[in-house]
């Protein structure tokens, strides 16, 4: 490949970063990390490929070299790139990417995630959340039950098609996990919440919320409130399997 070909290839890829997203509003390096992260997830930059060097990239994008370096640090912290002396910054193998980083999950759903990736998120939920519900049934407080019931009221009135309804859904799942009193499980809560949030948004984006999921949540809450671990586990298992079934309808549509 000639140097002219290389230049054209780089020019096509180095697009100006869009306005900064959720966590990086007004920060150029965050907007650039988002753009490059989405490009990596979309395969624009393949594992093993060297990203443009900071001098070239900074000039092309009209940003400072320090902003570009900071964007690379963000991606490196998420396991998506690594820098080596004299060889530049390369995209790492997918197995090294921190796909459970809440921000990376957001980037995944800003693209069109594969059916297999969505299935893997629901498998993660099936591994963790039924067990969490079982523990919560044994350890919850009355205050936590009240919080979960208040979230259900909001979910019912606002529906999961609205931002307020989805926030209440996250509050429900966050409170449930907190009620386990298990520090290791609670440390996973941000990833689990992100998986819940983005799969729900994905269904809403495709107008796929044709089945009301609130009764499934109510059964989970009732079992936890009743102090019935087996029922809480079974109800949460059903909730997740039904949610996955709803999501599969999006892919089949």
Tab-separated table of N, CA and C in Angstrom, residues 41-177:
chain	number	residue	atom	x	y	z
A	41	UNK	N	-15.458	-0.667	18.316
A	41	UNK	CA	-16.541	-1.637	18.482
A	41	UNK	C	-17.189	-1.998	17.155
A	42	UNK	N	-17.224	-1.047	16.231
A	42	UNK	CA	-17.819	-1.279	14.918
A	42	UNK	C	-16.857	-1.944	13.932
A	43	UNK	N	-15.596	-2.146	14.359
A	43	UNK	CA	-14.633	-2.785	13.470
A	43	UNK	C	-13.948	-1.860	12.500
A	44	UNK	N	-14.137	-0.542	12.659
A	44	UNK	CA	-13.420	0.403	11.795
A	44	UNK	C	-11.916	0.263	12.029
A	45	UNK	N	-11.551	0.070	13.299
A	45	UNK	CA	-10.176	-0.264	13.667
A	45	UNK	C	-10.189	-1.679	14.228
A	46	UNK	N	-9.452	-2.560	13.610
A	46	UNK	CA	-9.467	-3.976	13.991
A	46	UNK	C	-8.434	-4.250	15.075
A	47	UNK	N	-8.637	-5.294	15.881
A	47	UNK	CA	-7.624	-5.685	16.863
A	47	UNK	C	-6.262	-5.878	16.196
A	48	UNK	N	-5.245	-5.326	16.845
A	48	UNK	CA	-3.896	-5.399	16.304
A	48	UNK	C	-3.522	-4.227	15.432
A	49	UNK	N	-4.495	-3.441	15.016
A	49	UNK	CA	-4.222	-2.313	14.133
A	49	UNK	C	-3.684	-1.124	14.925
A	50	UNK	N	-2.750	-0.413	14.335
A	50	UNK	CA	-2.145	0.762	14.969
A	50	UNK	C	-3.012	1.984	14.683
A	51	UNK	N	-3.351	2.715	15.739
A	51	UNK	CA	-4.123	3.942	15.570
A	51	UNK	C	-3.207	5.062	15.086
A	52	UNK	N	-3.771	6.096	14.460
A	52	UNK	CA	-2.963	7.232	14.017
A	52	UNK	C	-2.165	7.813	15.181
A	53	UNK	N	-0.946	8.247	14.901
A	53	UNK	CA	-0.127	8.814	15.976
A	53	UNK	C	-0.677	10.177	16.385
A	54	UNK	N	-0.263	10.620	17.566
A	54	UNK	CA	-0.896	11.810	18.138
A	54	UNK	C	-0.627	13.067	17.338
A	55	UNK	N	0.540	13.177	16.703
A	55	UNK	CA	0.832	14.376	15.910
A	55	UNK	C	-0.099	14.437	14.706
A	56	UNK	N	-0.198	13.328	13.991
A	56	UNK	CA	-1.061	13.253	12.816
A	56	UNK	C	-2.523	13.463	13.190
A	57	UNK	N	-2.963	12.780	14.245
A	57	UNK	CA	-4.361	12.856	14.648
A	57	UNK	C	-4.719	14.248	15.147
A	58	UNK	N	-3.854	14.846	15.955
A	58	UNK	CA	-4.137	16.172	16.497
A	58	UNK	C	-4.274	17.199	15.383
A	59	UNK	N	-3.392	17.082	14.372
A	59	UNK	CA	-3.457	18.020	13.252
A	59	UNK	C	-4.731	17.812	12.438
A	60	UNK	N	-5.067	16.553	12.192
A	60	UNK	CA	-6.241	16.252	11.375
A	60	UNK	C	-7.529	16.685	12.058
A	61	UNK	N	-7.610	16.488	13.382
A	61	UNK	CA	-8.831	16.773	14.119
A	61	UNK	C	-8.866	18.178	14.708
A	62	UNK	N	-7.757	18.907	14.558
A	62	UNK	CA	-7.668	20.264	15.106
A	62	UNK	C	-7.895	20.272	16.610
A	63	UNK	N	-7.225	19.346	17.297
A	63	UNK	CA	-7.270	19.295	18.747
A	63	UNK	C	-5.841	19.286	19.270
A	64	UNK	N	-5.691	19.465	20.564
A	64	UNK	CA	-4.353	19.443	21.137
A	64	UNK	C	-3.846	18.011	21.247
A	65	UNK	N	-2.535	17.870	21.257
A	65	UNK	CA	-1.953	16.537	21.422
A	65	UNK	C	-2.281	15.976	22.799
A	66	UNK	N	-2.377	16.846	23.793
A	66	UNK	CA	-2.703	16.370	25.141
A	66	UNK	C	-4.121	15.805	25.182
A	67	UNK	N	-5.069	16.407	24.426
A	67	UNK	CA	-6.436	15.887	24.380
A	67	UNK	C	-6.451	14.499	23.744
A	68	UNK	N	-5.656	14.318	22.696
A	68	UNK	CA	-5.591	13.015	22.039
A	68	UNK	C	-4.979	11.980	22.983
A	69	UNK	N	-3.918	12.365	23.697
A	69	UNK	CA	-3.283	11.431	24.638
A	69	UNK	C	-4.266	11.029	25.736
A	70	UNK	N	-5.061	11.991	26.226
A	70	UNK	CA	-6.018	11.683	27.283
A	70	UNK	C	-7.102	10.728	26.764
A	71	UNK	N	-7.523	10.922	25.509
A	71	UNK	CA	-8.493	9.996	24.921
A	71	UNK	C	-7.919	8.586	24.875
A	72	UNK	N	-6.639	8.477	24.547
A	72	UNK	CA	-6.003	7.160	24.515
A	72	UNK	C	-5.941	6.549	25.920
A	73	UNK	N	-5.719	7.385	26.925
A	73	UNK	CA	-5.685	6.872	28.302
A	73	UNK	C	-7.047	6.314	28.700
A	74	UNK	N	-8.117	6.997	28.299
A	74	UNK	CA	-9.466	6.522	28.597
A	74	UNK	C	-9.690	5.148	27.969
A	75	UNK	N	-9.319	5.008	26.710
A	75	UNK	CA	-9.509	3.736	26.014
A	75	UNK	C	-8.609	2.653	26.594
A	76	UNK	N	-7.401	3.020	26.983
A	76	UNK	CA	-6.486	2.041	27.585
A	76	UNK	C	-7.040	1.536	28.907
A	77	UNK	N	-7.639	2.430	29.695
A	77	UNK	CA	-8.211	2.031	30.979
A	77	UNK	C	-9.370	1.054	30.797
A	78	UNK	N	-9.990	1.082	29.634
A	78	UNK	CA	-11.092	0.169	29.331
A	78	UNK	C	-10.605	-1.082	28.601
A	79	UNK	N	-9.282	-1.211	28.490
A	79	UNK	CA	-8.692	-2.395	27.877
A	79	UNK	C	-8.784	-2.448	26.365
A	80	UNK	N	-9.123	-1.331	25.718
A	80	UNK	CA	-9.376	-1.362	24.284
A	80	UNK	C	-8.148	-1.053	23.440
A	81	UNK	N	-7.172	-0.379	24.027
A	81	UNK	CA	-5.932	-0.076	23.305
A	81	UNK	C	-4.755	-0.239	24.264
A	82	UNK	N	-3.579	-0.378	23.690
A	82	UNK	CA	-2.361	-0.376	24.489
A	82	UNK	C	-1.272	0.337	23.710
A	83	UNK	N	-0.446	1.066	24.426
A	83	UNK	CA	0.650	1.810	23.800
A	83	UNK	C	1.968	1.132	24.120
A	84	UNK	N	2.818	1.017	23.096
A	84	UNK	CA	4.138	0.428	23.271
A	84	UNK	C	5.180	1.347	22.646
A	85	UNK	N	6.329	1.454	23.278
A	85	UNK	CA	7.394	2.308	22.722
A	85	UNK	C	7.743	1.889	21.298
A	86	UNK	N	7.836	2.869	20.429
A	86	UNK	CA	8.281	2.699	19.038
A	86	UNK	C	7.274	2.003	18.123
A	87	UNK	N	6.235	1.404	18.686
A	87	UNK	CA	5.251	0.737	17.827
A	87	UNK	C	3.914	1.455	17.805
A	88	UNK	N	3.718	2.418	18.681
A	88	UNK	CA	2.484	3.185	18.688
A	88	UNK	C	1.381	2.564	19.525
A	89	UNK	N	0.175	3.061	19.334
A	89	UNK	CA	-0.992	2.598	20.084
A	89	UNK	C	-1.799	1.646	19.217
A	90	UNK	N	-1.984	0.431	19.717
A	90	UNK	CA	-2.700	-0.599	18.969
A	90	UNK	C	-4.030	-0.929	19.638
A	91	UNK	N	-4.973	-1.367	18.820
A	91	UNK	CA	-6.233	-1.900	19.330
A	91	UNK	C	-5.960	-3.297	19.874
A	92	UNK	N	-6.430	-3.565	21.066
A	92	UNK	CA	-6.194	-4.869	21.686
A	92	UNK	C	-7.228	-5.895	21.201
A	93	UNK	N	-7.001	-7.153	21.562
A	93	UNK	CA	-7.946	-8.207	21.216
A	93	UNK	C	-9.253	-7.977	21.983
A	94	UNK	N	-10.349	-8.358	21.375
A	94	UNK	CA	-11.665	-8.134	21.969
A	94	UNK	C	-11.775	-8.741	23.364
A	95	UNK	N	-11.101	-9.878	23.582
A	95	UNK	CA	-11.171	-10.546	24.880
A	95	UNK	C	-10.663	-9.662	26.014
A	96	UNK	N	-9.879	-8.650	25.696
A	96	UNK	CA	-9.320	-7.774	26.718
A	96	UNK	C	-10.188	-6.545	26.981
A	97	UNK	N	-11.174	-6.317	26.151
A	97	UNK	CA	-12.014	-5.142	26.331
A	97	UNK	C	-12.904	-5.314	27.560
A	98	UNK	N	-13.054	-4.259	28.329
A	98	UNK	CA	-13.910	-4.302	29.511
A	98	UNK	C	-15.348	-4.015	29.079
A	99	UNK	N	-15.994	-5.035	28.535
A	99	UNK	CA	-17.332	-4.850	27.995
A	99	UNK	C	-18.379	-4.590	29.066
A	100	UNK	N	-18.035	-4.852	30.327
A	100	UNK	CA	-18.976	-4.569	31.409
A	100	UNK	C	-18.786	-3.183	32.005
A	101	UNK	N	-17.810	-2.444	31.510
A	101	UNK	CA	-17.704	-1.039	31.886
A	101	UNK	C	-19.013	-0.365	31.451
A	102	UNK	N	-19.719	0.301	32.359
A	102	UNK	CA	-21.009	0.898	31.981
A	102	UNK	C	-20.921	1.804	30.766
A	103	UNK	N	-19.811	2.519	30.629
A	103	UNK	CA	-19.667	3.401	29.483
A	103	UNK	C	-19.469	2.616	28.190
A	104	UNK	N	-18.667	1.562	28.248
A	104	UNK	CA	-18.469	0.734	27.056
A	104	UNK	C	-19.786	0.082	26.647
A	105	UNK	N	-20.574	-0.350	27.626
A	105	UNK	CA	-21.896	-0.890	27.303
A	105	UNK	C	-22.741	0.153	26.575
A	106	UNK	N	-22.665	1.396	27.035
A	106	UNK	CA	-23.382	2.471	26.353
A	106	UNK	C	-22.912	2.644	24.926
A	107	UNK	N	-21.594	2.569	24.722
A	107	UNK	CA	-21.053	2.672	23.365
A	107	UNK	C	-21.553	1.525	22.497
A	108	UNK	N	-21.619	0.313	23.087
A	108	UNK	CA	-22.103	-0.843	22.334
A	108	UNK	C	-23.520	-0.594	21.830
A	109	UNK	N	-24.359	-0.023	22.686
A	109	UNK	CA	-25.749	0.183	22.303
A	109	UNK	C	-25.954	1.461	21.515
A	110	UNK	N	-24.929	2.288	21.378
A	110	UNK	CA	-24.986	3.409	20.451
A	110	UNK	C	-24.731	2.913	19.034
A	111	UNK	N	-24.217	1.699	18.914
A	111	UNK	CA	-24.104	1.031	17.619
A	111	UNK	C	-25.301	0.085	17.528
A	112	UNK	N	-25.178	-1.007	16.834
A	112	UNK	CA	-26.235	-2.019	16.794
A	112	UNK	C	-25.628	-3.307	17.319
A	113	UNK	N	-25.787	-3.588	18.617
A	113	UNK	CA	-25.124	-4.748	19.208
A	113	UNK	C	-25.619	-6.048	18.579
A	114	UNK	N	-24.716	-7.017	18.541
A	114	UNK	CA	-25.076	-8.303	17.951
A	114	UNK	C	-26.038	-9.059	18.859
A	115	UNK	N	-26.781	-9.979	18.266
A	115	UNK	CA	-27.707	-10.799	19.039
A	115	UNK	C	-26.952	-11.634	20.068
A	116	UNK	N	-25.747	-12.096	19.686
A	116	UNK	CA	-24.971	-12.930	20.616
A	116	UNK	C	-24.497	-12.112	21.809
A	117	UNK	N	-24.153	-10.842	21.590
A	117	UNK	CA	-23.724	-10.001	22.708
A	117	UNK	C	-24.889	-9.734	23.657
A	118	UNK	N	-26.057	-9.438	23.107
A	118	UNK	CA	-27.224	-9.211	23.942
A	118	UNK	C	-27.549	-10.465	24.738
A	119	UNK	N	-27.442	-11.633	24.084
A	119	UNK	CA	-27.695	-12.898	24.783
A	119	UNK	C	-26.720	-13.082	25.935
A	120	UNK	N	-25.461	-12.675	25.738
A	120	UNK	CA	-24.465	-12.830	26.802
A	120	UNK	C	-24.796	-11.942	27.993
A	121	UNK	N	-25.383	-10.775	27.758
A	121	UNK	CA	-25.797	-9.906	28.863
A	121	UNK	C	-26.918	-10.559	29.667
A	122	UNK	N	-27.855	-11.170	28.974
A	122	UNK	CA	-28.939	-11.833	29.698
A	122	UNK	C	-28.428	-13.068	30.436
A	123	UNK	N	-27.436	-13.753	29.886
A	123	UNK	CA	-26.833	-14.866	30.622
A	123	UNK	C	-26.176	-14.373	31.900
A	124	UNK	N	-25.490	-13.232	31.808
A	124	UNK	CA	-24.887	-12.631	33.005
A	124	UNK	C	-25.957	-12.321	34.037
A	125	UNK	N	-27.058	-11.755	33.586
A	125	UNK	CA	-28.143	-11.430	34.510
A	125	UNK	C	-28.732	-12.689	35.138
A	126	UNK	N	-28.864	-13.763	34.354
A	126	UNK	CA	-29.402	-15.006	34.896
A	126	UNK	C	-28.472	-15.627	35.939
A	127	UNK	N	-27.176	-15.392	35.780
A	127	UNK	CA	-26.205	-15.916	36.741
A	127	UNK	C	-26.261	-15.144	38.063
A	128	UNK	N	-26.488	-13.837	37.973
A	128	UNK	CA	-26.360	-12.987	39.160
A	128	UNK	C	-27.681	-12.589	39.822
A	129	UNK	N	-28.654	-12.183	39.053
A	129	UNK	CA	-29.839	-11.557	39.648
A	129	UNK	C	-30.785	-12.522	40.373
A	130	UNK	N	-31.021	-13.740	39.879
A	130	UNK	CA	-31.860	-14.641	40.683
A	130	UNK	C	-31.229	-14.943	42.045
A	131	UNK	N	-29.911	-15.130	42.063
A	131	UNK	CA	-29.230	-15.352	43.347
A	131	UNK	C	-29.336	-14.113	44.229
A	132	UNK	N	-29.243	-12.932	43.607
A	132	UNK	CA	-29.377	-11.690	44.373
A	132	UNK	C	-30.771	-11.586	44.980
A	133	UNK	N	-31.783	-11.951	44.208
A	133	UNK	CA	-33.151	-11.890	44.725
A	133	UNK	C	-33.338	-12.860	45.894
A	134	UNK	N	-32.721	-14.029	45.781
A	134	UNK	CA	-32.796	-15.014	46.857
A	134	UNK	C	-32.186	-14.468	48.146
A	135	UNK	N	-31.009	-13.837	48.026
A	135	UNK	CA	-30.366	-13.255	49.202
A	135	UNK	C	-31.171	-12.079	49.755
A	136	UNK	N	-31.704	-11.263	48.844
A	136	UNK	CA	-32.468	-10.092	49.272
A	136	UNK	C	-33.696	-10.500	50.083
A	137	UNK	N	-34.302	-11.616	49.718
A	137	UNK	CA	-35.476	-12.093	50.452
A	137	UNK	C	-35.135	-12.436	51.904
A	138	UNK	N	-33.874	-12.760	52.143
A	138	UNK	CA	-33.446	-13.120	53.492
A	138	UNK	C	-32.912	-11.924	54.281
A	139	UNK	N	-32.459	-10.882	53.577
A	139	UNK	CA	-31.701	-9.829	54.249
A	139	UNK	C	-32.284	-8.422	54.087
A	140	UNK	N	-33.319	-8.255	53.322
A	140	UNK	CA	-33.832	-6.911	53.030
A	140	UNK	C	-34.398	-6.254	54.275
A	141	UNK	N	-34.479	-4.940	54.220
A	141	UNK	CA	-35.104	-4.175	55.291
A	141	UNK	C	-36.469	-3.683	54.803
A	142	UNK	N	-37.281	-3.233	55.727
A	142	UNK	CA	-38.586	-2.685	55.347
A	142	UNK	C	-38.407	-1.426	54.501
A	143	UNK	N	-37.364	-0.659	54.794
A	143	UNK	CA	-37.104	0.551	54.009
A	143	UNK	C	-36.798	0.199	52.559
A	144	UNK	N	-36.062	-0.879	52.349
A	144	UNK	CA	-35.743	-1.296	50.978
A	144	UNK	C	-36.983	-1.789	50.241
A	145	UNK	N	-37.844	-2.497	50.943
A	145	UNK	CA	-39.110	-2.914	50.323
A	145	UNK	C	-39.922	-1.687	49.924
A	146	UNK	N	-39.951	-0.695	50.792
A	146	UNK	CA	-40.697	0.537	50.494
A	146	UNK	C	-40.122	1.234	49.265
A	147	UNK	N	-38.788	1.251	49.147
A	147	UNK	CA	-38.146	1.874	47.991
A	147	UNK	C	-38.494	1.122	46.706
A	148	UNK	N	-38.472	-0.201	46.779
A	148	UNK	CA	-38.806	-0.999	45.601
A	148	UNK	C	-40.268	-0.805	45.198
A	149	UNK	N	-41.148	-0.739	46.178
A	149	UNK	CA	-42.565	-0.537	45.855
A	149	UNK	C	-42.798	0.863	45.273
A	150	UNK	N	-42.087	1.852	45.778
A	150	UNK	CA	-42.219	3.208	45.226
A	150	UNK	C	-41.730	3.230	43.778
A	151	UNK	N	-40.645	2.499	43.496
A	151	UNK	CA	-40.146	2.410	42.123
A	151	UNK	C	-41.175	1.757	41.215
A	152	UNK	N	-41.856	0.734	41.733
A	152	UNK	CA	-42.890	0.064	40.945
A	152	UNK	C	-44.040	1.006	40.611
A	153	UNK	N	-44.408	1.850	41.567
A	153	UNK	CA	-45.482	2.824	41.321
A	153	UNK	C	-45.107	3.742	40.163
A	154	UNK	N	-43.856	4.219	40.180
A	154	UNK	CA	-43.400	5.104	39.110
A	154	UNK	C	-43.316	4.357	37.781
A	155	UNK	N	-42.806	3.129	37.804
A	155	UNK	CA	-42.721	2.337	36.582
A	155	UNK	C	-44.101	2.122	35.971
A	156	UNK	N	-45.083	1.893	36.831
A	156	UNK	CA	-46.439	1.637	36.344
A	156	UNK	C	-47.068	2.901	35.753
A	157	UNK	N	-46.841	4.034	36.403
A	157	UNK	CA	-47.472	5.274	35.936
A	157	UNK	C	-46.760	5.878	34.732
A	158	UNK	N	-45.427	5.743	34.703
A	158	UNK	CA	-44.656	6.382	33.642
A	158	UNK	C	-44.374	5.438	32.461
A	159	UNK	N	-44.373	4.138	32.719
A	159	UNK	CA	-44.013	3.078	31.776
A	159	UNK	C	-42.519	3.120	31.464
A	160	UNK	N	-42.004	2.014	30.948
A	160	UNK	CA	-40.578	1.924	30.632
A	160	UNK	C	-40.235	2.577	29.296
A	161	UNK	N	-41.222	3.174	28.653
A	161	UNK	CA	-40.953	3.932	27.432
A	161	UNK	C	-40.461	5.336	27.746
A	162	UNK	N	-40.518	5.734	29.029
A	162	UNK	CA	-40.104	7.079	29.414
A	162	UNK	C	-38.818	7.027	30.236
A	163	UNK	N	-38.121	8.140	30.271
A	163	UNK	CA	-36.887	8.223	31.047
A	163	UNK	C	-37.167	8.048	32.532
A	164	UNK	N	-38.255	8.635	33.010
A	164	UNK	CA	-38.611	8.516	34.431
A	164	UNK	C	-38.903	7.061	34.795
A	165	UNK	N	-39.601	6.353	33.922
A	165	UNK	CA	-39.894	4.950	34.171
A	165	UNK	C	-38.651	4.088	34.189
A	166	UNK	N	-37.728	4.390	33.283
A	166	UNK	CA	-36.481	3.606	33.235
A	166	UNK	C	-35.597	3.903	34.440
A	167	UNK	N	-35.597	5.147	34.920
A	167	UNK	CA	-34.847	5.462	36.143
A	167	UNK	C	-35.402	4.696	37.331
A	168	UNK	N	-36.726	4.595	37.389
A	168	UNK	CA	-37.354	3.848	38.478
A	168	UNK	C	-37.004	2.361	38.380
A	169	UNK	N	-36.934	1.843	37.174
A	169	UNK	CA	-36.537	0.443	36.969
A	169	UNK	C	-35.131	0.211	37.515
A	170	UNK	N	-34.215	1.131	37.236
A	170	UNK	CA	-32.850	1.008	37.760
A	170	UNK	C	-32.839	1.086	39.281
A	171	UNK	N	-33.660	1.954	39.839
A	171	UNK	CA	-33.738	2.068	41.303
A	171	UNK	C	-34.223	0.748	41.904
A	172	UNK	N	-35.155	0.121	41.257
A	172	UNK	CA	-35.672	-1.171	41.725
A	172	UNK	C	-34.545	-2.200	41.774
A	173	UNK	N	-33.806	-2.340	40.662
A	173	UNK	CA	-32.742	-3.347	40.596
A	173	UNK	C	-31.571	-2.982	41.513
A	174	UNK	N	-31.254	-1.686	41.615
A	174	UNK	CA	-30.161	-1.245	42.488
A	174	UNK	C	-30.481	-1.553	43.946
A	175	UNK	N	-31.706	-1.275	44.336
A	175	UNK	CA	-32.106	-1.527	45.724
A	175	UNK	C	-32.092	-3.019	46.027
A	176	UNK	N	-32.559	-3.809	45.075
A	176	UNK	CA	-32.570	-5.261	45.266
A	176	UNK	C	-31.153	-5.792	45.487
A	177	UNK	N	-30.218	-5.360	44.661
A	177	UNK	CA	-28.841	-5.845	44.807
A	177	UNK	C	-28.237	-5.359	46.121
